[in-house]
mmCIF file of C-alpha atoms and ligand atoms in Angstrom:
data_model
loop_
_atom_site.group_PDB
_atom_site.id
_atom_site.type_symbol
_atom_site.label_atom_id
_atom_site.label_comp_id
_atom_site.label_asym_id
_atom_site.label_seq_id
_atom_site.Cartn_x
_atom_site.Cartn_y
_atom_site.Cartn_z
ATOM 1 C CA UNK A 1 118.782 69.323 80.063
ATOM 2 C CA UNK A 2 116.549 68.858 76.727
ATOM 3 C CA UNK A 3 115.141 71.999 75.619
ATOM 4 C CA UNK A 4 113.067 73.481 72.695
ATOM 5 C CA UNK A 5 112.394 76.864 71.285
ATOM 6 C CA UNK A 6 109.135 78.382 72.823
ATOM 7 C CA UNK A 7 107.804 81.368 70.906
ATOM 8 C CA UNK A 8 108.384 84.361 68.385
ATOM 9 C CA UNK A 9 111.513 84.889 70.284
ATOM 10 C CA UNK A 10 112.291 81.195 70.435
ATOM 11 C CA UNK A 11 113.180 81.328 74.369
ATOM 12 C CA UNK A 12 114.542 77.811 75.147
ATOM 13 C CA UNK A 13 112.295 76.109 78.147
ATOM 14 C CA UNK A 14 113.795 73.219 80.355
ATOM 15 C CA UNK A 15 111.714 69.361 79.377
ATOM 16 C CA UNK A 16 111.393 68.875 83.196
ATOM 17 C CA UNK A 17 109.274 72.236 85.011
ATOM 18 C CA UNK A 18 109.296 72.521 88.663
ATOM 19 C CA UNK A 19 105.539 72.666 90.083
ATOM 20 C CA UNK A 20 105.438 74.665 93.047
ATOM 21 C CA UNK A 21 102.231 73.096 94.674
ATOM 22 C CA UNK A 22 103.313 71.763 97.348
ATOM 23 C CA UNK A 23 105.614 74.424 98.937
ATOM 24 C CA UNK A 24 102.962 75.607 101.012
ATOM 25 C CA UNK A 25 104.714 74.484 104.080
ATOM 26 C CA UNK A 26 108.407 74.970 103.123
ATOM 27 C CA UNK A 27 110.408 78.458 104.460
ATOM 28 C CA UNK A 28 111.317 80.299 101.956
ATOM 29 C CA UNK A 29 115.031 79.312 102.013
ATOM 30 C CA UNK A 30 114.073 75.591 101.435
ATOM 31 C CA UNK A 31 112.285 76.941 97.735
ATOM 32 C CA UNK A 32 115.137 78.961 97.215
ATOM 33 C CA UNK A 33 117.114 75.997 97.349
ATOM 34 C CA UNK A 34 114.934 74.017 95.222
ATOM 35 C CA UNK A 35 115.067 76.889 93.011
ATOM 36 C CA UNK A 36 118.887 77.266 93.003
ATOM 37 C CA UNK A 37 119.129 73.032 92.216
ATOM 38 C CA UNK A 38 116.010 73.310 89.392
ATOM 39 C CA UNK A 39 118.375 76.185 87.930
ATOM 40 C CA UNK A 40 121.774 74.296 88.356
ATOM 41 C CA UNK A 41 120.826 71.516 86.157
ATOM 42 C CA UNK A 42 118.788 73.855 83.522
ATOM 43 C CA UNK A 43 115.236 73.727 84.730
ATOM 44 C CA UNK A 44 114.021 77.659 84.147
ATOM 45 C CA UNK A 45 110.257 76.766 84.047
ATOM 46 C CA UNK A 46 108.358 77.015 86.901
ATOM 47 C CA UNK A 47 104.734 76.299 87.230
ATOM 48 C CA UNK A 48 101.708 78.210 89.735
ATOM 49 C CA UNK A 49 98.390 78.659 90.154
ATOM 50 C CA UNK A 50 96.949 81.054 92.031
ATOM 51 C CA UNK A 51 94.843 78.750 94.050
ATOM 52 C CA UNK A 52 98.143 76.726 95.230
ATOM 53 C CA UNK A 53 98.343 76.794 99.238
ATOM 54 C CA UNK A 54 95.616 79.432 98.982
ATOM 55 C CA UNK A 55 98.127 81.844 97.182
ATOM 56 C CA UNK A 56 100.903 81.047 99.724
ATOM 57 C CA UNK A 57 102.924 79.145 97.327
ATOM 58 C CA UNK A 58 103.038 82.043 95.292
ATOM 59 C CA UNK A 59 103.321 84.315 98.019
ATOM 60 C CA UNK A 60 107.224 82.438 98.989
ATOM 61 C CA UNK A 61 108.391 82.790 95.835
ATOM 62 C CA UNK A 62 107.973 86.467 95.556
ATOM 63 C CA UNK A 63 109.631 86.426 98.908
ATOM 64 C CA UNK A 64 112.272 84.925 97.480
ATOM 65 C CA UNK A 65 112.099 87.096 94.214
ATOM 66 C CA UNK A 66 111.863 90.097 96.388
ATOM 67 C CA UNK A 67 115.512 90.289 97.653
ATOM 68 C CA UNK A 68 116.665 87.734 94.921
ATOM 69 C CA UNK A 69 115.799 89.666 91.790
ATOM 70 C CA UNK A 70 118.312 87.653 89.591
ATOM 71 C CA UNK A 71 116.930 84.488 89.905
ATOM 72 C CA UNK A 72 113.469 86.321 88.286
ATOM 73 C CA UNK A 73 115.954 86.506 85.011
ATOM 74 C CA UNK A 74 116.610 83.155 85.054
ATOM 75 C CA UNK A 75 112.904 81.886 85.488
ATOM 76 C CA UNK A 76 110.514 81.358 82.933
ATOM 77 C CA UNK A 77 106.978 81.885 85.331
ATOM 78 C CA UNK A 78 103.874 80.500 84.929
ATOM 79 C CA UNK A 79 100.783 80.887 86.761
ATOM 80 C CA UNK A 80 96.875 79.554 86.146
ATOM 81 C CA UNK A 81 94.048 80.969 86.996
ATOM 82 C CA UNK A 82 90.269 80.136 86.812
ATOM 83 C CA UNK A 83 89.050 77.986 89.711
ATOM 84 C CA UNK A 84 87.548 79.482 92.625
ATOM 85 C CA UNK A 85 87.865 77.679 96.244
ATOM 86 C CA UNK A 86 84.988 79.204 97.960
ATOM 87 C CA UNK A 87 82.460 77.658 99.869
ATOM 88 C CA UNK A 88 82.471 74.881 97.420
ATOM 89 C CA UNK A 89 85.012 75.075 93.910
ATOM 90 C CA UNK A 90 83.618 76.196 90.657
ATOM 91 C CA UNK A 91 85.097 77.919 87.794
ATOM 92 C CA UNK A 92 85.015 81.301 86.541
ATOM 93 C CA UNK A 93 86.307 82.611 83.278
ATOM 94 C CA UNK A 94 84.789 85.596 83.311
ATOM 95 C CA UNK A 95 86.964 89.176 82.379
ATOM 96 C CA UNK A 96 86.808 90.264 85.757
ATOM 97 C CA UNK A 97 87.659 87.035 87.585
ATOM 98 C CA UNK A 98 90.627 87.004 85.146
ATOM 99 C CA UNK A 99 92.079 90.452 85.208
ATOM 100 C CA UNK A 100 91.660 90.233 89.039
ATOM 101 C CA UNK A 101 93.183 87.025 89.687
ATOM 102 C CA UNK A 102 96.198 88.104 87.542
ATOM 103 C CA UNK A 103 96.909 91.558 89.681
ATOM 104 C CA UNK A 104 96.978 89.304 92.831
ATOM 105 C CA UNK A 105 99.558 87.051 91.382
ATOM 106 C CA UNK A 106 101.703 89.627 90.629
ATOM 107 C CA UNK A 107 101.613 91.291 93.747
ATOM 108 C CA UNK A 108 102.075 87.992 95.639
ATOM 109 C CA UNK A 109 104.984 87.135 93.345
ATOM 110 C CA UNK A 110 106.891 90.844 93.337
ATOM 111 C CA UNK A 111 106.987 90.560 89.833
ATOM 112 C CA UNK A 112 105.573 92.822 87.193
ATOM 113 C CA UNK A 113 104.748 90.101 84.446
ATOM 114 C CA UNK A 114 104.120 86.538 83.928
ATOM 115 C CA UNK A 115 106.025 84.765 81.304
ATOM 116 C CA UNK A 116 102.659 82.604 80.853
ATOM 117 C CA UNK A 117 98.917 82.484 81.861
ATOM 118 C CA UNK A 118 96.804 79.074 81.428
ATOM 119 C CA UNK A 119 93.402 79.016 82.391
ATOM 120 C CA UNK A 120 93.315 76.308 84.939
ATOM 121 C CA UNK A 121 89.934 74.027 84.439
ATOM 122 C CA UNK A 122 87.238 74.434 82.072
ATOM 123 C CA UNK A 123 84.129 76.821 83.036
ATOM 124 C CA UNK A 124 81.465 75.258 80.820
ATOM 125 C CA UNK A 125 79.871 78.891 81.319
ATOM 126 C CA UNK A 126 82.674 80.514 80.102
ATOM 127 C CA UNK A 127 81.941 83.406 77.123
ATOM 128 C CA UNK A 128 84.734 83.180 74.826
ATOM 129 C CA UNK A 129 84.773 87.332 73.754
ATOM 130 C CA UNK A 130 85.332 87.935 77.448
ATOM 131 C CA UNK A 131 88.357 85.782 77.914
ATOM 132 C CA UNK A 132 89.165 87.445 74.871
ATOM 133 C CA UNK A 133 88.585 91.146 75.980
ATOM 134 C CA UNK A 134 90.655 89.785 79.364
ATOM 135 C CA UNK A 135 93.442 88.536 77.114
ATOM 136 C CA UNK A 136 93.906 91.283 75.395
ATOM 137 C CA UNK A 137 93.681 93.524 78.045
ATOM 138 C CA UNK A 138 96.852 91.706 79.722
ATOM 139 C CA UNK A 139 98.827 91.392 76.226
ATOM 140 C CA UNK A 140 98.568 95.068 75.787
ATOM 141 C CA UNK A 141 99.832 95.613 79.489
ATOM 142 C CA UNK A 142 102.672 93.828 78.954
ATOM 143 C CA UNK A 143 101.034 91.366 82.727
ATOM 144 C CA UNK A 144 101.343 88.364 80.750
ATOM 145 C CA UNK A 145 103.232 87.203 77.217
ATOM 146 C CA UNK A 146 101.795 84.098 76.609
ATOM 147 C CA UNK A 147 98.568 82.414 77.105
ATOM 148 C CA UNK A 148 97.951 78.280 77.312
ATOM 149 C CA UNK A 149 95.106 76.128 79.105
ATOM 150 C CA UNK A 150 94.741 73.467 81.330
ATOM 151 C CA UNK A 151 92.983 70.255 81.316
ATOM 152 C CA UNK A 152 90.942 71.437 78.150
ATOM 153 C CA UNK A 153 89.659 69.085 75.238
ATOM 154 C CA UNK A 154 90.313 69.976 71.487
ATOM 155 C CA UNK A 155 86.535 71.613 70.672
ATOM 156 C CA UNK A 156 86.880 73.916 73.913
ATOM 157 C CA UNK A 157 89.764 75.566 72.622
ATOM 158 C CA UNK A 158 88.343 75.769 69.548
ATOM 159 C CA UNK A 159 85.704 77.502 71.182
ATOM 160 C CA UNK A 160 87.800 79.662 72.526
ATOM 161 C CA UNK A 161 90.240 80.863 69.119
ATOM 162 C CA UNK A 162 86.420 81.838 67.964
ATOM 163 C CA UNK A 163 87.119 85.135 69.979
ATOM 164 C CA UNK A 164 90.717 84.974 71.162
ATOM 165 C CA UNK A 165 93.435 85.914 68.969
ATOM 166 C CA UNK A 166 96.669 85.145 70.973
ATOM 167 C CA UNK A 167 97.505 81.511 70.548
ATOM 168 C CA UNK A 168 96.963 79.222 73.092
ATOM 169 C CA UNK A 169 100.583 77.973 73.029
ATOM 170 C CA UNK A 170 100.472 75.293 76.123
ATOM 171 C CA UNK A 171 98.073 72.856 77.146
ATOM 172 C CA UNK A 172 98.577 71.397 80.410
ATOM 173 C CA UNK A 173 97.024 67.560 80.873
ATOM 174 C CA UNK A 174 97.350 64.799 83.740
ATOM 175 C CA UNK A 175 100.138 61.800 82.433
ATOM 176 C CA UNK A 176 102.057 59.606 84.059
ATOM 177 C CA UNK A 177 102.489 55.565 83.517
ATOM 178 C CA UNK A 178 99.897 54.924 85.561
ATOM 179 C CA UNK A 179 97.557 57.596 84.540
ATOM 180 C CA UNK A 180 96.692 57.993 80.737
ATOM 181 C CA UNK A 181 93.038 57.231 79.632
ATOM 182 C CA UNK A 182 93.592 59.719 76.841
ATOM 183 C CA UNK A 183 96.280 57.062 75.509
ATOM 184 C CA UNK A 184 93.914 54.382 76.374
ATOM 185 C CA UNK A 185 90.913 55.587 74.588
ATOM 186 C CA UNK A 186 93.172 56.257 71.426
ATOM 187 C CA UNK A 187 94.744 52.588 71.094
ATOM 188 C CA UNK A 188 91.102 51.484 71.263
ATOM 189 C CA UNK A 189 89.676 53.305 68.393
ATOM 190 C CA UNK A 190 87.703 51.399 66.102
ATOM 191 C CA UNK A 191 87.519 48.672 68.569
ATOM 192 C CA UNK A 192 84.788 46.593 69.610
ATOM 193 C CA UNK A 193 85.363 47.070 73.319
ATOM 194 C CA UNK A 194 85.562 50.963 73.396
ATOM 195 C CA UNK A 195 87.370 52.525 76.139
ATOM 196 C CA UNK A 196 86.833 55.977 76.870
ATOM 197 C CA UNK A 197 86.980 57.094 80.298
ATOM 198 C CA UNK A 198 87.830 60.441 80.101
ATOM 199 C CA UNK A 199 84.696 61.373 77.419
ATOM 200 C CA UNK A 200 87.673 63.456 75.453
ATOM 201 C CA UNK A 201 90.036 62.368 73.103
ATOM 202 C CA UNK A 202 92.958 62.636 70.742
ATOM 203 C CA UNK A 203 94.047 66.265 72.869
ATOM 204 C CA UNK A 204 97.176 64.687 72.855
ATOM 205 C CA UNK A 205 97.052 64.923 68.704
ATOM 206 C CA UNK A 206 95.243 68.093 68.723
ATOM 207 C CA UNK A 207 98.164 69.705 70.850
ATOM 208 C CA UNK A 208 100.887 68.333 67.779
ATOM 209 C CA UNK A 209 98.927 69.544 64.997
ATOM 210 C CA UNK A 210 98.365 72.823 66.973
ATOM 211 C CA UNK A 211 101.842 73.769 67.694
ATOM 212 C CA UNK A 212 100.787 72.849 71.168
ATOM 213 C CA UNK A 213 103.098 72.482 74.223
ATOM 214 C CA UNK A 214 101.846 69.817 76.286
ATOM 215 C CA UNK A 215 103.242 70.079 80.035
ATOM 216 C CA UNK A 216 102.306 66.924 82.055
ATOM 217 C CA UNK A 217 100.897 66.979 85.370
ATOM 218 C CA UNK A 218 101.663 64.532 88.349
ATOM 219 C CA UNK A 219 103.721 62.227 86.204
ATOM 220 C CA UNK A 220 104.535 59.906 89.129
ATOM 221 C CA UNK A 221 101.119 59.457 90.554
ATOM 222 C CA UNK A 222 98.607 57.441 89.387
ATOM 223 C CA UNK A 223 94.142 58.387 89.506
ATOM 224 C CA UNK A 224 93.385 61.706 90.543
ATOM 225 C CA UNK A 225 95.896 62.771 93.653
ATOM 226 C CA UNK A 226 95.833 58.783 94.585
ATOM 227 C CA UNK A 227 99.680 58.611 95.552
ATOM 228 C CA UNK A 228 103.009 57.941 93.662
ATOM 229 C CA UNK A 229 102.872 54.741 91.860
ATOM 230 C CA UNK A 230 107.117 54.241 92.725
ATOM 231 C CA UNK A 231 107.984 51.483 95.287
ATOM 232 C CA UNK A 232 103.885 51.002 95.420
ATOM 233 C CA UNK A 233 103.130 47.246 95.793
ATOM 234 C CA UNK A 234 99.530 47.743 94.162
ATOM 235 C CA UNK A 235 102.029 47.897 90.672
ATOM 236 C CA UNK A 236 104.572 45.518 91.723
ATOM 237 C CA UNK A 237 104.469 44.665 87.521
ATOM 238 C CA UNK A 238 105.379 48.546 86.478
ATOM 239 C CA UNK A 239 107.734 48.912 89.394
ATOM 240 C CA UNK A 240 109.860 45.541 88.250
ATOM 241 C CA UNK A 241 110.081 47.382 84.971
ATOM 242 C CA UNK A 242 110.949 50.875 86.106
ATOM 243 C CA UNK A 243 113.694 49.167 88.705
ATOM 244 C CA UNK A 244 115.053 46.943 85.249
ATOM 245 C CA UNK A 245 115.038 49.659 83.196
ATOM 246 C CA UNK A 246 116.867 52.105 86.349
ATOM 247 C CA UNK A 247 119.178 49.707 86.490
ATOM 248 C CA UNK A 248 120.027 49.114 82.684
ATOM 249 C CA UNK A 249 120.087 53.234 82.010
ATOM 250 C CA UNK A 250 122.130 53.697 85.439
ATOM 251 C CA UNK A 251 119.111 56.046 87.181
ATOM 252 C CA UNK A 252 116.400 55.858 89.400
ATOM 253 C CA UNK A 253 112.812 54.509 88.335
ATOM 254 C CA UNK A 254 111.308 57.893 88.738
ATOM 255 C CA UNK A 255 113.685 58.604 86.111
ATOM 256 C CA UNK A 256 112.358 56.405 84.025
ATOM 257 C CA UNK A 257 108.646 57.136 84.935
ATOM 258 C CA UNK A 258 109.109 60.812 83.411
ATOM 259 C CA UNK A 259 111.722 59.429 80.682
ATOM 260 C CA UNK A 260 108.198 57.885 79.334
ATOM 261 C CA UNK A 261 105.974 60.960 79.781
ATOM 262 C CA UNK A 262 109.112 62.576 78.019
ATOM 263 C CA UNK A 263 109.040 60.012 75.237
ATOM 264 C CA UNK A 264 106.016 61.127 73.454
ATOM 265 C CA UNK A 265 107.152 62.840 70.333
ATOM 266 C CA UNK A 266 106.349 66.640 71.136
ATOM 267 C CA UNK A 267 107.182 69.654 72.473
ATOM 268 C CA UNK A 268 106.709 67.949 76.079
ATOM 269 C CA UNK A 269 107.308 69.575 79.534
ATOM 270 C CA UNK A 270 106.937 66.746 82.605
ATOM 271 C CA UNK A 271 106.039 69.127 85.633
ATOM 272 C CA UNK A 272 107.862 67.623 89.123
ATOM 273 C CA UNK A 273 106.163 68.489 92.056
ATOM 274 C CA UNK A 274 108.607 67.086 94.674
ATOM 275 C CA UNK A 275 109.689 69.161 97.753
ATOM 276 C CA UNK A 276 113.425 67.518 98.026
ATOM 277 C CA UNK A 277 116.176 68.760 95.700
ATOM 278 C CA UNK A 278 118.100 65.603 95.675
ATOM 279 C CA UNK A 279 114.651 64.545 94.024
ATOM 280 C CA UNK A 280 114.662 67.396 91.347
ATOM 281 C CA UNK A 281 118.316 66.264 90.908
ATOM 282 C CA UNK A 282 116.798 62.695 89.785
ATOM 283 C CA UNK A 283 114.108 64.017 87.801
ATOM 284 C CA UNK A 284 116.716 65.641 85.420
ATOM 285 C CA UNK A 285 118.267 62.662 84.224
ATOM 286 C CA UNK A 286 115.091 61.800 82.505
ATOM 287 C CA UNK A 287 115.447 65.011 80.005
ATOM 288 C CA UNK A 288 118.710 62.489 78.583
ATOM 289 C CA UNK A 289 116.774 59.008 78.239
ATOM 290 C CA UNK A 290 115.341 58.269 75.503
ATOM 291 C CA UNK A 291 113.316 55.446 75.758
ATOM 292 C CA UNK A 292 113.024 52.704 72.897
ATOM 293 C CA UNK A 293 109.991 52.379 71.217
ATOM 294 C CA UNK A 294 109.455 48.700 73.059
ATOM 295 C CA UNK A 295 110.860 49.627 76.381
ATOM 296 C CA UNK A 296 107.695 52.682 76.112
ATOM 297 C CA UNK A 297 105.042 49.880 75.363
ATOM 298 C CA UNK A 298 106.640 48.142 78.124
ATOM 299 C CA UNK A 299 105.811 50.627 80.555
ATOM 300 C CA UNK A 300 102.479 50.674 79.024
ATOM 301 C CA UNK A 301 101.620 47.281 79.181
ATOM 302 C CA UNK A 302 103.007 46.749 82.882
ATOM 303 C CA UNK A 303 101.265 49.658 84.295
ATOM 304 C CA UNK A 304 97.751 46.786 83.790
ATOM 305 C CA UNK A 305 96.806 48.463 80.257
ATOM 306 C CA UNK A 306 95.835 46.439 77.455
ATOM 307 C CA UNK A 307 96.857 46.712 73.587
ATOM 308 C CA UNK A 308 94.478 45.587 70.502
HETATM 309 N N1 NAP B 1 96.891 71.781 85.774
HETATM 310 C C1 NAP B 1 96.462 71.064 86.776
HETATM 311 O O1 NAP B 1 95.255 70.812 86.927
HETATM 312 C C2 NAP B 1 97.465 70.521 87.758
HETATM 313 C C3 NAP B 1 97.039 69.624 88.748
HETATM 314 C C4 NAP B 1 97.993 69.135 89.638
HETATM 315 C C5 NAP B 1 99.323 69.547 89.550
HETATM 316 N N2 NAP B 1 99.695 70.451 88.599
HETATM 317 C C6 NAP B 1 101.098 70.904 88.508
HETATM 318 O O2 NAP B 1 101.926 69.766 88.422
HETATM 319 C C7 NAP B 1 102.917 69.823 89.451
HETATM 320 C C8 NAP B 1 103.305 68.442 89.838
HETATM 321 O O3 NAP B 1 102.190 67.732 90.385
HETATM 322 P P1 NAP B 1 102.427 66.658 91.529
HETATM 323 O O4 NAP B 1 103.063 67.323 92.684
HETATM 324 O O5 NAP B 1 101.172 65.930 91.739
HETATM 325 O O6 NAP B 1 103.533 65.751 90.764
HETATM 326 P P2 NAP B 1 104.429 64.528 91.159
HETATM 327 O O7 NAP B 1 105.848 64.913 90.903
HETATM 328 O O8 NAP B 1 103.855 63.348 90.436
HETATM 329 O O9 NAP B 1 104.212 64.293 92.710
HETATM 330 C C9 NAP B 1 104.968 64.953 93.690
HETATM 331 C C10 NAP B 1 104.747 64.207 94.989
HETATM 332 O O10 NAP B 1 105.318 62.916 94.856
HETATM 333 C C11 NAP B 1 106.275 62.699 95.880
HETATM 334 N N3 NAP B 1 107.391 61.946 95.308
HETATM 335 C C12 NAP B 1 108.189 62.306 94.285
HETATM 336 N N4 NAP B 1 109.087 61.324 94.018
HETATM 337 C C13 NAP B 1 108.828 60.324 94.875
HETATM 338 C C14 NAP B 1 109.389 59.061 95.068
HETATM 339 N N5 NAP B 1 110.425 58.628 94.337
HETATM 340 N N6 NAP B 1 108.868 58.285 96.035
HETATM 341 C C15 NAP B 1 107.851 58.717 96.786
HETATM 342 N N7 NAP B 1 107.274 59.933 96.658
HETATM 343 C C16 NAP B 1 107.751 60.726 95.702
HETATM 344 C C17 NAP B 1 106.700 64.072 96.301
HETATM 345 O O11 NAP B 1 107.150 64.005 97.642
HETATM 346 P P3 NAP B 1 108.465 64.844 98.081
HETATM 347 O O12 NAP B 1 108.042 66.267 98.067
HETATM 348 O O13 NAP B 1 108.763 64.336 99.439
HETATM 349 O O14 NAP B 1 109.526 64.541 97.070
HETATM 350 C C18 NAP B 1 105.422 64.873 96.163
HETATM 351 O O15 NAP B 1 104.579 64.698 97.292
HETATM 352 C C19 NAP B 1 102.294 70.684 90.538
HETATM 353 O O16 NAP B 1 103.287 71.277 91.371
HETATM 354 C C20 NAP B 1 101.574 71.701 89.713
HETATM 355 O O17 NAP B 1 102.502 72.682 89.299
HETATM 356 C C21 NAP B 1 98.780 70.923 87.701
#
């Protein structure tokens, strides 16, 4: 498993993180065992959010953490916080909303501190002094040692280092094949035909010149939560090139679909979100393929995108 150094204490984290969204309906000995597989071939990263299953996703795992204290050694935690599912979702950044949403994780996980908070969607109303004073407040309670966002654009975090003085070490962005209108927009810079569908760009660059981590979300699905793009006859074109390119590196195409989230030249983490440990066993291979600069554009180009 690929790994780079994360920190002042340079703790190594796993390229492929295990995203515990959809455990909601497993028993707690089926995530143990996902756990135990992520472990056995060097995935220590695991991804939350306090909104996942309604909490019960983090609720298993400190289940599992309870009587199983060891593995909580072994696992690098993150959790995200900052949208509320009420009557309808918004999103609150506020001190309070913060500070309380981090006490419940840690009850519900049996732990006593995270190994990383990101703030989970932007809140447009957010006041960046409180995140700030709610930052602090965590850092100096030892709750949480590093802090990251999610789904943010380059100016918002600016906005955000105006009060906060931790760095925002993670940012954590939608990519797959199939999915990357940030990549999309950038290759059509100065272009008569702009495209820009996301109305952000160049996070991706802001994240490398920031000492960034980017960790990639759903990097086997393609729109927003539309279904895996694998063995899906709507990209017969990407699939015959994931299946060639399986075949040729001796894997599976999923393999290859993370080996080219992988294959941007960062410090990249591809979240899996599968329920199936013969899956996560898959997944792993891509931390050792390195994909060619052509075979990349190749992807690219088959998943229906278009070059200058
Ligand atoms: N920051 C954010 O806003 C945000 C948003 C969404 C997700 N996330 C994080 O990212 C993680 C991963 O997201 P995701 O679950 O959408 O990622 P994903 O790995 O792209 O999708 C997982 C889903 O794909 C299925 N799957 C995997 N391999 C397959 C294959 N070869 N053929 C058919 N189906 C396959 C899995 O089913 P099986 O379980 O049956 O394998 C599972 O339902 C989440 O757990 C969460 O931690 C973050």
């Amino acid at each position: 498993m690929k790994t780079f150094e994360f920190g002042q204490d340079k703790t190594k984290l796993s390229s492929i993180v295990l995203g515990l969204m959809r455990i909601k309906n497993l028993s707690p000995s089926q995530v143990e065992e996902l756990i135990e597989t992520a472990l056995s071939v060097g995935i220590n990263t695991f991804d939350l959010a306090d909104i996942y299953g309604g909490g019960r996703s983090e609720e298993i795992l400190g289940q599992i953490l309870k009587n199983r204290p060891d593995l909580r050694e072994q696992m690098w935690i993150q959790s995200k916080c900052g949208i509320r599912i009420e009557e309808f979702t918004y999103f609150d950044f506020s001190k309070e909303h913060i500070l309380n949403s981090v006490e419940g994780i840690l009850q519900r996980l049996h732990i006593d501190q995270l190994d990383s908070l990101l703030l989970h969607r932007p809140d447009v109303l957010m006041e960046p002094e409180e995140v700030a004073e709610a930052f602090d407040h965590l850092e100096k309670t030892g709750k949480v040692r590093h802090f990251g966002v999610s789904n943010q654009n380059p100016m918002m975090i600016e906005l955000l280092k105006t009060a906060v003085s931790q760095p925002l070490m993670i940012n954590q962005l939608q990519l797959s094949a199939a999915f990357a209108p940030e990549f999309d927009a950038g290759f059509h810079v100065n272009m008569e035909k702009n495209i820009s569908n996301s109305g952000t760009t160049s996070i991706f660059e802001y994240a490398r010149a920031n000492d960034m981590v980017i960790q990639a979300w759903s990097v086997l699905q393609h729109g927003y939560f539309q279904g895996v793009f694998i063995g899906d006859q709507t990209f017969e074109k990407l699939n015959q090139v994931l299946n060639r390119l399986a075949q040729q590196y001796q894997t599976t195409p999923s393999a290859i679909a993370i080996a080219w989230v992988l294959r941007y030249p960062t410090n990249m983490q591809a979240i899996i979100g599968t329920t199936q440990p013969q899956r996560i066993l898959e997944a792993a291979q891509a931390s050792e393929i390195t994909l060619s600069r052509k075979e990349w554009y190749e992807i690219y180009l088959a998943a229906g995108k278009t070059l200058p």
